[in-house]
mmCIF file of C-alpha atoms in Angstrom:
data_model
loop_
_atom_site.group_PDB
_atom_site.id
_atom_site.type_symbol
_atom_site.label_atom_id
_atom_site.label_comp_id
_atom_site.label_asym_id
_atom_site.label_seq_id
_atom_site.Cartn_x
_atom_site.Cartn_y
_atom_site.Cartn_z
ATOM 1 C CA MET A 1 19.576 -1.630 10.326
ATOM 2 C CA VAL A 2 16.696 -0.868 8.093
ATOM 3 C CA LYS A 3 14.815 -2.201 5.449
ATOM 4 C CA ALA A 4 12.343 -0.815 3.369
ATOM 5 C CA VAL A 5 9.423 -3.237 1.527
ATOM 6 C CA VAL A 6 7.367 -0.760 -0.278
ATOM 7 C CA GLY A 7 5.352 -1.797 -4.412
ATOM 8 C CA ALA A 8 6.553 -1.019 -7.978
ATOM 9 C CA ASN A 9 3.233 -0.559 -9.474
ATOM 10 C CA TRP A 10 0.029 0.374 -8.567
ATOM 11 C CA GLY A 11 -0.093 -1.675 -5.007
ATOM 12 C CA ASP A 12 -1.606 -5.346 -4.855
ATOM 13 C CA GLU A 13 1.722 -6.501 -5.140
ATOM 14 C CA GLY A 14 1.801 -8.968 -2.482
ATOM 15 C CA LYS A 15 3.991 -6.732 0.288
ATOM 16 C CA GLY A 16 1.813 -7.794 3.185
ATOM 17 C CA LYS A 17 3.811 -11.662 2.188
ATOM 18 C CA ILE A 18 6.868 -10.195 1.749
ATOM 19 C CA THR A 19 6.809 -8.300 5.031
ATOM 20 C CA ASP A 20 5.022 -11.036 7.131
ATOM 21 C CA MET A 21 8.011 -13.177 5.503
ATOM 22 C CA LEU A 22 11.035 -11.126 6.500
ATOM 23 C CA ALA A 23 9.727 -9.719 10.201
ATOM 24 C CA GLN A 24 10.062 -13.116 11.112
ATOM 25 C CA ASP A 25 13.909 -11.769 11.508
ATOM 26 C CA ALA A 26 13.089 -8.105 12.642
ATOM 27 C CA ASP A 27 12.673 -6.389 16.294
ATOM 28 C CA ILE A 28 10.222 -3.894 15.047
ATOM 29 C CA VAL A 29 7.799 -3.044 11.656
ATOM 30 C CA VAL A 30 6.816 0.328 11.123
ATOM 31 C CA ARG A 31 3.928 1.708 8.405
ATOM 32 C CA PHE A 32 5.011 4.774 7.574
ATOM 33 C CA GLN A 33 2.305 6.511 5.502
ATOM 34 C CA GLY A 34 -1.003 5.961 4.128
ATOM 35 C CA GLY A 35 -4.556 4.726 5.785
ATOM 36 C CA ALA A 36 -7.029 2.178 6.166
ATOM 37 C CA ASN A 37 -7.755 2.902 1.836
ATOM 38 C CA ALA A 38 -5.302 -0.297 0.586
ATOM 39 C CA GLY A 39 -5.454 -3.537 2.723
ATOM 40 C CA HIS A 40 -2.443 -6.127 2.535
ATOM 41 C CA THR A 41 -3.378 -9.926 2.465
ATOM 42 C CA ILE A 42 -1.664 -11.947 4.578
ATOM 43 C CA VAL A 43 -1.621 -16.243 5.100
ATOM 44 C CA ASN A 44 0.119 -17.970 7.753
ATOM 45 C CA ASN A 45 0.149 -20.406 10.145
ATOM 46 C CA TYR A 46 -2.057 -18.386 11.741
ATOM 47 C CA GLY A 47 -5.111 -18.100 8.702
ATOM 48 C CA LYS A 48 -5.964 -15.288 6.358
ATOM 49 C CA PHE A 49 -6.103 -11.823 6.938
ATOM 50 C CA ALA A 50 -6.663 -8.887 5.240
ATOM 51 C CA LEU A 51 -5.053 -5.887 7.297
ATOM 52 C CA HIS A 52 -5.470 -2.221 6.491
ATOM 53 C CA THR A 53 -3.800 -0.299 8.941
ATOM 54 C CA LEU A 54 -1.807 -2.205 11.470
ATOM 55 C CA PRO A 55 1.765 -3.506 10.189
ATOM 56 C CA SER A 56 2.157 -6.816 8.397
ATOM 57 C CA GLY A 57 4.889 -7.870 11.830
ATOM 58 C CA VAL A 58 1.937 -8.074 14.072
ATOM 59 C CA PHE A 59 2.264 -11.821 13.463
ATOM 60 C CA ASN A 60 5.173 -12.344 15.369
ATOM 61 C CA ASP A 61 5.264 -12.162 19.359
ATOM 62 C CA HIS A 62 8.921 -11.213 19.295
ATOM 63 C CA THR A 63 7.995 -8.038 16.897
ATOM 64 C CA THR A 64 6.728 -4.275 17.890
ATOM 65 C CA SER A 65 4.228 -2.684 15.468
ATOM 66 C CA ILE A 66 4.538 1.016 14.653
ATOM 67 C CA ILE A 67 2.381 3.412 13.394
ATOM 68 C CA GLY A 68 4.385 6.173 12.015
ATOM 69 C CA ASN A 69 3.657 9.812 11.944
ATOM 70 C CA GLY A 70 3.052 9.434 8.589
ATOM 71 C CA VAL A 71 -0.088 7.683 8.437
ATOM 72 C CA ALA A 72 -3.488 8.008 8.731
ATOM 73 C CA LEU A 73 -4.500 6.832 11.290
ATOM 74 C CA ASN A 74 -8.070 5.476 11.737
ATOM 75 C CA ILE A 75 -8.675 4.891 15.491
ATOM 76 C CA PRO A 76 -11.903 2.596 15.123
ATOM 77 C CA VAL A 77 -9.889 0.643 12.011
ATOM 78 C CA LEU A 78 -6.794 0.144 14.266
ATOM 79 C CA PHE A 79 -9.032 -0.914 17.024
ATOM 80 C CA LYS A 80 -10.824 -3.610 14.723
ATOM 81 C CA GLU A 81 -7.653 -5.098 13.187
ATOM 82 C CA ILE A 82 -6.333 -5.598 16.745
ATOM 83 C CA GLN A 83 -9.693 -7.485 17.895
ATOM 84 C CA SER A 84 -10.139 -9.444 14.616
ATOM 85 C CA ILE A 85 -6.479 -10.964 14.891
ATOM 86 C CA VAL A 86 -6.537 -11.448 18.678
ATOM 87 C CA GLU A 87 -9.776 -13.226 18.269
ATOM 88 C CA LYS A 88 -8.008 -16.083 15.916
ATOM 89 C CA GLY A 89 -5.487 -16.775 17.961
ATOM 90 C CA VAL A 90 -2.652 -14.060 17.063
ATOM 91 C CA PRO A 91 -1.067 -13.377 20.326
ATOM 92 C CA THR A 92 -2.256 -9.984 21.528
ATOM 93 C CA PRO A 93 0.839 -7.340 19.778
ATOM 94 C CA ASP A 94 2.795 -4.788 21.347
ATOM 95 C CA ILE A 95 2.007 -2.169 19.253
ATOM 96 C CA LYS A 96 3.191 1.755 19.433
ATOM 97 C CA VAL A 97 1.800 4.645 17.556
ATOM 98 C CA SER A 98 3.379 8.171 17.259
ATOM 99 C CA ASP A 99 2.503 11.177 19.074
ATOM 100 C CA ARG A 100 2.608 12.835 16.199
ATOM 101 C CA ALA A 101 0.614 10.980 13.709
ATOM 102 C CA GLN A 102 -2.758 12.404 12.669
ATOM 103 C CA MET A 103 -6.216 10.867 12.696
ATOM 104 C CA VAL A 104 -9.349 10.445 9.878
ATOM 105 C CA MET A 105 -11.882 11.516 11.495
ATOM 106 C CA SER A 106 -15.438 10.476 10.833
ATOM 107 C CA TYR A 107 -16.364 13.700 8.475
ATOM 108 C CA HIS A 108 -13.062 13.636 5.931
ATOM 109 C CA ILE A 109 -14.944 9.428 5.279
ATOM 110 C CA LYS A 110 -18.055 12.055 4.523
ATOM 111 C CA PHE A 111 -16.551 14.428 2.624
ATOM 112 C CA ASP A 112 -14.513 11.754 1.136
ATOM 113 C CA GLU A 113 -17.997 10.240 -0.201
ATOM 114 C CA TYR A 114 -19.817 13.452 -0.597
ATOM 115 C CA GLU A 115 -16.903 14.433 -3.461
ATOM 116 C CA GLU A 116 -17.174 10.763 -4.889
ATOM 117 C CA GLU A 117 -20.890 11.207 -5.522
ATOM 118 C CA ARG A 118 -20.568 14.698 -7.119
ATOM 119 C CA LEU A 119 -18.299 14.213 -9.822
ATOM 120 C CA ALA A 120 -19.876 11.180 -10.642
ATOM 121 C CA GLY A 121 -18.923 9.461 -14.002
ATOM 122 C CA LYS A 122 -15.480 11.722 -13.250
ATOM 123 C CA SER A 123 -14.140 10.367 -9.835
ATOM 124 C CA PHE A 124 -10.576 8.988 -8.905
ATOM 125 C CA GLY A 125 -12.362 5.693 -7.968
ATOM 126 C CA SER A 126 -11.564 6.405 -3.899
ATOM 127 C CA THR A 127 -12.224 4.216 -1.638
ATOM 128 C CA LYS A 128 -14.099 6.188 0.272
ATOM 129 C CA SER A 129 -11.737 5.775 3.315
ATOM 130 C CA GLY A 130 -10.738 9.753 3.695
ATOM 131 C CA ILE A 131 -7.837 10.064 2.570
ATOM 132 C CA ALA A 132 -7.392 12.548 0.127
ATOM 133 C CA PRO A 133 -9.726 14.856 2.718
ATOM 134 C CA PHE A 134 -7.693 13.286 5.740
ATOM 135 C CA TYR A 135 -3.849 14.628 3.873
ATOM 136 C CA SER A 136 -5.967 18.046 2.318
ATOM 137 C CA ASP A 137 -6.624 18.475 6.211
ATOM 138 C CA LYS A 138 -2.940 17.872 7.194
ATOM 139 C CA PHE A 139 -1.398 19.910 4.869
ATOM 140 C CA ALA A 140 -3.899 23.390 5.507
ATOM 141 C CA LYS A 141 -2.911 22.480 8.833
ATOM 142 C CA ILE A 142 -6.302 21.572 10.197
ATOM 143 C CA GLY A 143 -5.464 18.030 11.120
ATOM 144 C CA PHE A 144 -6.096 16.682 14.686
ATOM 145 C CA GLN A 145 -1.689 15.732 16.119
ATOM 146 C CA VAL A 146 -2.594 12.349 18.602
ATOM 147 C CA SER A 147 -0.549 14.726 20.675
ATOM 148 C CA GLU A 148 -3.603 17.242 20.599
ATOM 149 C CA LEU A 149 -5.609 14.725 22.587
ATOM 150 C CA PHE A 150 -3.628 15.358 25.556
ATOM 151 C CA GLU A 151 -3.750 19.007 25.940
ATOM 152 C CA ASP A 152 -5.648 21.714 26.803
ATOM 153 C CA GLU A 153 -9.882 21.375 25.698
ATOM 154 C CA ALA A 154 -10.783 24.538 25.549
ATOM 155 C CA ALA A 155 -8.059 24.994 23.158
ATOM 156 C CA LEU A 156 -9.254 21.727 21.286
ATOM 157 C CA ARG A 157 -12.431 22.873 21.343
ATOM 158 C CA GLU A 158 -11.729 26.383 19.843
ATOM 159 C CA LYS A 159 -10.097 24.810 16.491
ATOM 160 C CA VAL A 160 -12.937 22.499 16.496
ATOM 161 C CA GLN A 161 -15.047 25.254 16.279
ATOM 162 C CA ASN A 162 -13.013 27.108 13.627
ATOM 163 C CA ILE A 163 -13.098 23.310 12.177
ATOM 164 C CA CYS A 164 -16.884 23.410 11.742
ATOM 165 C CA ASP A 165 -16.932 27.438 10.400
ATOM 166 C CA LYS A 166 -15.260 26.566 7.408
ATOM 167 C CA LYS A 167 -16.390 22.679 6.644
ATOM 168 C CA ASN A 168 -19.942 23.654 6.849
ATOM 169 C CA VAL A 169 -19.870 26.620 3.694
ATOM 170 C CA LEU A 170 -19.186 23.333 1.974
ATOM 171 C CA LEU A 171 -21.659 20.835 3.103
ATOM 172 C CA GLU A 172 -23.843 23.745 3.226
ATOM 173 C CA HIS A 173 -23.300 25.019 -0.973
ATOM 174 C CA LEU A 174 -21.433 22.502 -2.192
ATOM 175 C CA TYR A 175 -22.236 19.268 -0.962
ATOM 176 C CA HIS A 176 -26.476 20.047 0.459
ATOM 177 C CA LYS A 177 -25.265 17.767 3.064
ATOM 178 C CA PRO A 178 -25.929 18.122 7.166
ATOM 179 C CA LEU A 179 -23.594 20.178 8.760
ATOM 180 C CA LEU A 180 -21.042 19.589 11.934
ATOM 181 C CA THR A 181 -21.409 20.026 15.519
ATOM 182 C CA ALA A 182 -18.649 21.556 17.492
ATOM 183 C CA ASP A 183 -20.336 19.017 20.295
ATOM 184 C CA ASP A 184 -20.122 15.509 17.966
ATOM 185 C CA ILE A 185 -16.806 16.098 17.103
ATOM 186 C CA MET A 186 -15.335 16.743 20.261
ATOM 187 C CA GLU A 187 -16.923 13.858 21.896
ATOM 188 C CA GLU A 188 -15.204 12.082 18.877
ATOM 189 C CA LEU A 189 -12.126 13.057 19.576
ATOM 190 C CA MET A 190 -12.391 12.311 23.635
ATOM 191 C CA GLN A 191 -13.626 8.419 22.653
ATOM 192 C CA TYR A 192 -10.158 8.050 19.902
ATOM 193 C CA LYS A 193 -8.462 9.968 23.326
ATOM 194 C CA GLU A 194 -9.493 6.655 25.353
ATOM 195 C CA MET A 195 -8.560 4.490 22.615
ATOM 196 C CA ILE A 196 -5.497 5.495 21.946
ATOM 197 C CA ALA A 197 -3.730 6.737 25.142
ATOM 198 C CA PRO A 198 -2.080 3.426 25.531
ATOM 199 C CA TYR A 199 -0.176 2.824 22.888
ATOM 200 C CA VAL A 200 1.143 6.654 22.138
ATOM 201 C CA CYS A 201 4.895 7.214 23.005
ATOM 202 C CA ASP A 202 7.513 9.423 21.081
ATOM 203 C CA VAL A 203 8.190 6.593 17.521
ATOM 204 C CA SER A 204 11.373 9.013 16.397
ATOM 205 C CA LEU A 205 12.731 8.819 19.083
ATOM 206 C CA LEU A 206 12.198 4.835 20.363
ATOM 207 C CA LEU A 207 13.738 4.340 16.555
ATOM 208 C CA TRP A 208 16.618 6.502 17.047
ATOM 209 C CA ASN A 209 17.303 4.442 20.191
ATOM 210 C CA ALA A 210 16.643 0.875 18.763
ATOM 211 C CA LEU A 211 19.302 1.993 16.081
ATOM 212 C CA LYS A 212 22.112 2.462 17.827
ATOM 213 C CA GLU A 213 21.000 -1.169 19.752
ATOM 214 C CA GLY A 214 21.810 -2.530 16.627
ATOM 215 C CA LYS A 215 17.977 -3.269 16.063
ATOM 216 C CA GLU A 216 16.248 -4.623 12.507
ATOM 217 C CA ILE A 217 13.435 -2.436 11.601
ATOM 218 C CA LEU A 218 11.150 -2.679 8.800
ATOM 219 C CA LEU A 219 9.575 -0.357 7.052
ATOM 220 C CA GLU A 220 6.314 -1.367 5.136
ATOM 221 C CA GLY A 221 4.549 0.978 2.614
ATOM 222 C CA GLN A 222 1.517 0.630 0.995
ATOM 223 C CA LEU A 223 0.305 1.103 -2.648
ATOM 224 C CA GLY A 224 3.223 0.753 -5.661
ATOM 225 C CA SER A 225 5.661 3.758 -7.297
ATOM 226 C CA LEU A 226 2.808 4.403 -9.266
ATOM 227 C CA LYS A 227 0.396 5.561 -7.470
ATOM 228 C CA ASP A 228 2.946 7.877 -5.464
ATOM 229 C CA PRO A 229 1.123 11.835 -5.773
ATOM 230 C CA ASP A 230 5.041 13.415 -6.655
ATOM 231 C CA HIS A 231 6.159 10.380 -9.328
ATOM 232 C CA GLY A 232 2.749 8.070 -10.041
ATOM 233 C CA ILE A 233 0.067 8.360 -12.129
ATOM 234 C CA TYR A 234 -1.644 11.656 -11.501
ATOM 235 C CA PRO A 235 -4.075 13.454 -10.273
ATOM 236 C CA MET A 236 -5.342 9.084 -10.517
ATOM 237 C CA VAL A 237 -2.812 8.503 -7.486
ATOM 238 C CA THR A 238 -3.030 8.216 -3.435
ATOM 239 C CA SER A 239 -2.163 11.318 -1.218
ATOM 240 C CA SER A 240 0.934 10.266 0.771
ATOM 241 C CA SER A 241 4.255 9.029 -1.055
ATOM 242 C CA THR A 242 4.589 5.324 -1.225
ATOM 243 C CA LEU A 243 8.351 5.540 -1.673
ATOM 244 C CA ALA A 244 10.682 3.947 0.707
ATOM 245 C CA ALA A 245 12.259 7.433 0.773
ATOM 246 C CA TYR A 246 9.218 8.975 2.363
ATOM 247 C CA GLY A 247 10.074 5.698 5.054
ATOM 248 C CA ALA A 248 12.571 8.344 6.338
ATOM 249 C CA VAL A 249 10.106 11.443 6.715
ATOM 250 C CA GLY A 250 6.989 8.916 7.874
ATOM 251 C CA ALA A 251 8.315 6.769 10.216
ATOM 252 C CA GLY A 252 11.256 9.239 11.583
ATOM 253 C CA VAL A 253 14.410 7.820 10.915
ATOM 254 C CA PRO A 254 17.922 9.089 9.126
ATOM 255 C CA PRO A 255 17.182 8.730 5.441
ATOM 256 C CA TYR A 256 20.948 6.845 5.302
ATOM 257 C CA GLU A 257 19.698 4.319 7.999
ATOM 258 C CA ILE A 258 17.334 2.225 4.811
ATOM 259 C CA LYS A 259 20.449 0.398 3.814
ATOM 260 C CA LYS A 260 17.836 -2.461 1.559
ATOM 261 C CA ILE A 261 15.288 -2.010 -0.692
ATOM 262 C CA ILE A 262 13.180 -4.756 -1.504
ATOM 263 C CA THR A 263 10.177 -3.594 -4.234
ATOM 264 C CA VAL A 264 7.947 -6.034 -4.627
ATOM 265 C CA CYS A 265 6.097 -7.003 -8.198
ATOM 266 C CA LYS A 266 3.532 -9.415 -9.883
ATOM 267 C CA ALA A 267 4.512 -11.432 -12.128
ATOM 268 C CA TYR A 268 1.612 -10.129 -13.869
ATOM 269 C CA SER A 269 -0.590 -7.007 -13.606
ATOM 270 C CA SER A 270 -3.713 -5.653 -11.650
ATOM 271 C CA ALA A 271 -4.310 -2.507 -10.388
ATOM 272 C CA VAL A 272 -7.665 -1.205 -7.651
ATOM 273 C CA GLY A 273 -9.074 2.341 -8.860
ATOM 274 C CA ALA A 274 -8.910 4.202 -11.722
ATOM 275 C CA GLY A 275 -6.354 5.746 -14.146
ATOM 276 C CA ALA A 276 -3.857 4.733 -17.266
ATOM 277 C CA PHE A 277 -2.829 0.954 -17.120
ATOM 278 C CA VAL A 278 -0.927 0.064 -20.852
ATOM 279 C CA SER A 279 -1.224 -3.342 -19.937
ATOM 280 C CA GLU A 280 -4.018 -4.214 -19.229
ATOM 281 C CA ILE A 281 -6.697 -6.785 -20.696
ATOM 282 C CA PHE A 282 -10.545 -7.553 -20.517
ATOM 283 C CA GLY A 283 -12.596 -9.907 -21.254
ATOM 284 C CA GLU A 284 -11.784 -13.611 -20.956
ATOM 285 C CA ASP A 285 -8.646 -13.460 -20.568
ATOM 286 C CA ALA A 286 -8.759 -11.016 -17.722
ATOM 287 C CA ASP A 287 -11.509 -13.202 -16.172
ATOM 288 C CA GLU A 288 -9.430 -16.198 -16.345
ATOM 289 C CA LEU A 289 -6.275 -14.790 -14.841
ATOM 290 C CA ARG A 290 -8.279 -13.092 -11.645
ATOM 291 C CA ARG A 291 -10.077 -15.731 -10.847
ATOM 292 C CA ARG A 292 -7.053 -17.862 -10.919
ATOM 293 C CA GLY A 293 -4.948 -14.863 -9.648
ATOM 294 C CA GLY A 294 -3.955 -13.937 -5.974
ATOM 295 C CA ASP A 295 -5.188 -16.008 -3.112
ATOM 296 C CA GLY A 296 -8.690 -16.702 -4.017
ATOM 297 C CA GLY A 297 -9.343 -14.254 -6.933
ATOM 298 C CA GLU A 298 -7.994 -10.560 -7.137
ATOM 299 C CA TYR A 299 -10.226 -8.946 -5.094
ATOM 300 C CA GLY A 300 -9.452 -5.381 -3.805
ATOM 301 C CA ALA A 301 -8.304 -6.732 -0.056
ATOM 302 C CA THR A 302 -10.447 -3.103 1.126
ATOM 303 C CA THR A 303 -13.146 -2.549 -1.250
ATOM 304 C CA GLY A 304 -13.908 -6.080 -2.473
ATOM 305 C CA ARG A 305 -13.496 -4.698 -6.145
ATOM 306 C CA PRO A 306 -12.910 -6.591 -8.873
ATOM 307 C CA ARG A 307 -9.513 -5.981 -10.054
ATOM 308 C CA ARG A 308 -7.823 -4.883 -13.389
ATOM 309 C CA MET A 309 -6.123 -7.382 -14.699
ATOM 310 C CA GLY A 310 -2.805 -6.677 -17.491
ATOM 311 C CA TRP A 311 0.355 -8.642 -18.324
ATOM 312 C CA PHE A 312 3.093 -8.201 -16.682
ATOM 313 C CA ASP A 313 4.042 -4.360 -17.513
ATOM 314 C CA CYS A 314 8.251 -3.918 -17.799
ATOM 315 C CA VAL A 315 7.867 -0.103 -18.567
ATOM 316 C CA ALA A 316 6.172 0.362 -16.047
ATOM 317 C CA SER A 317 8.121 -1.696 -13.522
ATOM 318 C CA LYS A 318 11.379 -0.576 -14.230
ATOM 319 C CA TYR A 319 10.513 3.083 -14.121
ATOM 320 C CA GLY A 320 8.693 1.510 -10.364
ATOM 321 C CA CYS A 321 11.962 -0.232 -9.074
ATOM 322 C CA ARG A 322 13.999 3.243 -10.308
ATOM 323 C CA ILE A 323 12.431 5.830 -8.760
ATOM 324 C CA GLN A 324 12.434 3.174 -5.275
ATOM 325 C CA GLY A 325 15.984 3.046 -4.943
ATOM 326 C CA THR A 326 15.658 -0.646 -5.392
ATOM 327 C CA THR A 327 18.552 -3.108 -3.906
ATOM 328 C CA ASP A 328 15.819 -6.340 -4.178
ATOM 329 C CA VAL A 329 13.180 -7.395 -6.317
ATOM 330 C CA ALA A 330 10.720 -9.497 -5.241
ATOM 331 C CA PHE A 331 8.890 -11.488 -7.647
ATOM 332 C CA THR A 332 5.385 -12.523 -6.008
ATOM 333 C CA VAL A 333 2.146 -15.088 -7.308
ATOM 334 C CA LEU A 334 4.213 -16.802 -10.575
ATOM 335 C CA ASP A 335 2.782 -19.688 -9.648
ATOM 336 C CA VAL A 336 -0.668 -18.144 -11.039
ATOM 337 C CA LEU A 337 0.425 -17.950 -14.610
ATOM 338 C CA GLY A 338 1.012 -21.714 -14.516
ATOM 339 C CA TYR A 339 -1.834 -22.537 -16.791
ATOM 340 C CA LEU A 340 -1.098 -20.352 -19.884
ATOM 341 C CA ASP A 341 0.227 -21.658 -23.091
ATOM 342 C CA GLU A 342 2.096 -18.505 -23.881
ATOM 343 C CA ILE A 343 2.591 -15.423 -22.114
ATOM 344 C CA PRO A 344 2.792 -12.094 -23.755
ATOM 345 C CA VAL A 345 5.343 -9.635 -21.536
ATOM 346 C CA CYS A 346 4.635 -5.727 -22.028
ATOM 347 C CA VAL A 347 8.442 -4.460 -22.910
ATOM 348 C CA GLY A 348 7.182 -0.697 -24.832
ATOM 349 C CA TYR A 349 5.069 1.836 -25.325
ATOM 350 C CA GLU A 350 4.255 2.892 -28.391
ATOM 351 C CA ILE A 351 2.814 6.774 -28.286
ATOM 352 C CA ASP A 352 2.556 8.358 -31.861
ATOM 353 C CA GLY A 353 4.260 5.875 -33.340
ATOM 354 C CA GLU A 354 7.228 5.937 -31.480
ATOM 355 C CA VAL A 355 8.374 3.377 -29.217
ATOM 356 C CA THR A 356 9.764 3.571 -25.764
ATOM 357 C CA THR A 357 10.841 1.592 -22.806
ATOM 358 C CA GLU A 358 11.102 5.385 -20.577
ATOM 359 C CA PHE A 359 7.953 5.742 -18.340
ATOM 360 C CA PRO A 360 5.582 8.634 -19.101
ATOM 361 C CA THR A 361 3.584 11.586 -17.309
ATOM 362 C CA THR A 362 0.314 10.526 -17.424
ATOM 363 C CA HIS A 363 -1.263 12.598 -20.619
ATOM 364 C CA LEU A 364 1.552 10.342 -22.559
ATOM 365 C CA LEU A 365 0.785 7.110 -21.060
ATOM 366 C CA GLU A 366 -3.166 7.505 -21.768
ATOM 367 C CA LYS A 367 -2.311 7.796 -25.301
ATOM 368 C CA ALA A 368 0.267 4.579 -24.558
ATOM 369 C CA LYS A 369 -0.313 1.563 -26.472
ATOM 370 C CA PRO A 370 1.403 -1.892 -25.278
ATOM 371 C CA VAL A 371 4.149 -3.143 -27.170
ATOM 372 C CA LEU A 372 4.300 -7.079 -26.414
ATOM 373 C CA GLU A 373 6.813 -9.898 -26.177
ATOM 374 C CA VAL A 374 4.976 -13.512 -26.195
ATOM 375 C CA LEU A 375 7.103 -15.867 -24.358
ATOM 376 C CA PRO A 376 6.463 -20.039 -23.862
ATOM 377 C CA GLY A 377 4.642 -21.078 -20.847
ATOM 378 C CA TRP A 378 5.904 -23.565 -18.120
ATOM 379 C CA LYS A 379 2.167 -25.922 -18.179
ATOM 380 C CA CYS A 380 2.382 -26.845 -14.356
ATOM 381 C CA ASP A 381 1.847 -26.382 -10.776
ATOM 382 C CA ILE A 382 5.336 -24.375 -9.489
ATOM 383 C CA ARG A 383 3.813 -24.434 -5.867
ATOM 384 C CA GLY A 384 5.850 -26.378 -3.073
ATOM 385 C CA ILE A 385 9.195 -26.051 -5.235
ATOM 386 C CA LYS A 386 12.166 -24.494 -2.904
ATOM 387 C CA LYS A 387 15.110 -24.101 -5.087
ATOM 388 C CA TYR A 388 14.902 -21.549 -8.105
ATOM 389 C CA GLU A 389 17.239 -24.653 -10.080
ATOM 390 C CA ASP A 390 13.772 -27.089 -9.836
ATOM 391 C CA LEU A 391 11.908 -24.104 -11.624
ATOM 392 C CA PRO A 392 10.434 -25.492 -15.058
ATOM 393 C CA GLU A 393 12.962 -23.744 -17.522
ATOM 394 C CA ASN A 394 10.740 -21.786 -19.581
ATOM 395 C CA CYS A 395 9.387 -20.407 -15.809
ATOM 396 C CA ARG A 396 13.373 -19.530 -15.269
ATOM 397 C CA LYS A 397 13.630 -18.269 -18.511
ATOM 398 C CA TYR A 398 10.316 -15.968 -17.674
ATOM 399 C CA VAL A 399 12.125 -14.381 -14.896
ATOM 400 C CA GLU A 400 15.450 -13.777 -16.272
ATOM 401 C CA PHE A 401 13.888 -12.001 -18.824
ATOM 402 C CA VAL A 402 11.823 -9.938 -16.571
ATOM 403 C CA GLU A 403 15.089 -9.626 -14.505
ATOM 404 C CA GLU A 404 17.131 -8.765 -17.423
ATOM 405 C CA LYS A 405 14.720 -5.871 -18.302
ATOM 406 C CA LEU A 406 14.354 -4.310 -14.879
ATOM 407 C CA GLY A 407 17.843 -4.051 -14.777
ATOM 408 C CA PHE A 408 17.440 -4.631 -10.809
ATOM 409 C CA PRO A 409 18.368 -8.279 -9.812
ATOM 410 C CA ILE A 410 15.027 -10.885 -8.849
ATOM 411 C CA THR A 411 16.684 -12.061 -5.180
ATOM 412 C CA MET A 412 13.001 -13.681 -4.575
ATOM 413 C CA VAL A 413 10.693 -15.338 -5.867
ATOM 414 C CA SER A 414 6.676 -16.546 -4.369
ATOM 415 C CA ASN A 415 5.196 -19.422 -5.386
ATOM 416 C CA GLY A 416 2.297 -19.723 -3.569
ATOM 417 C CA PRO A 417 0.548 -17.466 -0.756
ATOM 418 C CA GLY A 418 2.051 -18.976 2.194
ATOM 419 C CA ARG A 419 5.064 -17.150 4.440
ATOM 420 C CA GLU A 420 7.098 -20.505 3.544
ATOM 421 C CA ASP A 421 6.100 -20.695 -0.157
ATOM 422 C CA ILE A 422 9.597 -18.398 -1.314
ATOM 423 C CA ILE A 423 12.329 -19.576 -3.587
ATOM 424 C CA TYR A 424 15.877 -17.546 -2.566
ATOM 425 C CA ARG A 425 17.802 -16.792 -5.231
#
């Protein structure tokens, strides 16, 4: 059986914790899209970790962790992460990398930096991890697939020279930066070949056989619905599909095998990067929520940037759950809201004088003003509670209010950062 763990919003919803928790009952965990541009923060018996490329199942010694073909594979980042978790006492994970995955090259990261610099105040808020240039090259058919590392070197060099000829025009005339050389890129590729060789396999075949054997497979998505390039707040989106449906493509499994889609929602909103964010709050309210939020504050796991903060957005979250094909909602960081006397919730958008509860396209979204409904707070710490009925009444009412607005069942409530801080409904 295949389950997918994905985000309902802008990312940063707590998918890492939910994946880490569900991975205890999984045989295989697969990262199926995205790259090292966003991180999953995980707290478990081994300590606190920020993963960027490794699947969040690496902390379970019975689990195979897979980098799927849809991932933007930054090989040095992958190796640094493996080393960092092993140094903290985590058993060396069983890792497989798809022979069809493509590699983030050092020049992708440079081009990302150069473009953000060129755009200046009109930039996309990139993490400068090379993701947009990587996916641009992939779809322009000038990316490097892992399998190409093991082909004829003369053919590889010919491709490298062609890439240099194309890229150097931009470097010289648009960015005014140092040019690429074929020798440098070949040397980089040969280093990557040596590093990745022990892990490479036909992942789609491995997963096909695992399904025939009745194995439990968990797909782990990066970011959330609103960062999807088709269905998100385009153009302030990522460059690969963040939807569970893409899990079939990015991992190489039949779409009909994805039986459960666990969509993760925060009990409030946060976002890193530019783009429309209707329920955003500012000033002291935002500062306090940011300081209390997440595990040790709401700061990007990749960039360390302070996250933009907002109240729970029913409009965006309902849309995010719908577009994912949600079967279950995991509602995270509920414990953070215990300090509030009253909790505003965004229940609609006012656009040109009309109120809607449906999520619009970007040009309308940028005009939207939040319609807020205020719920009473519960004014106490709910960490450590294991049963839903033991939560304070106003806390339960908040969960049930959100559930009704979403139209999807909240089956898990997270009330702390640890793997065991979960309440099943």
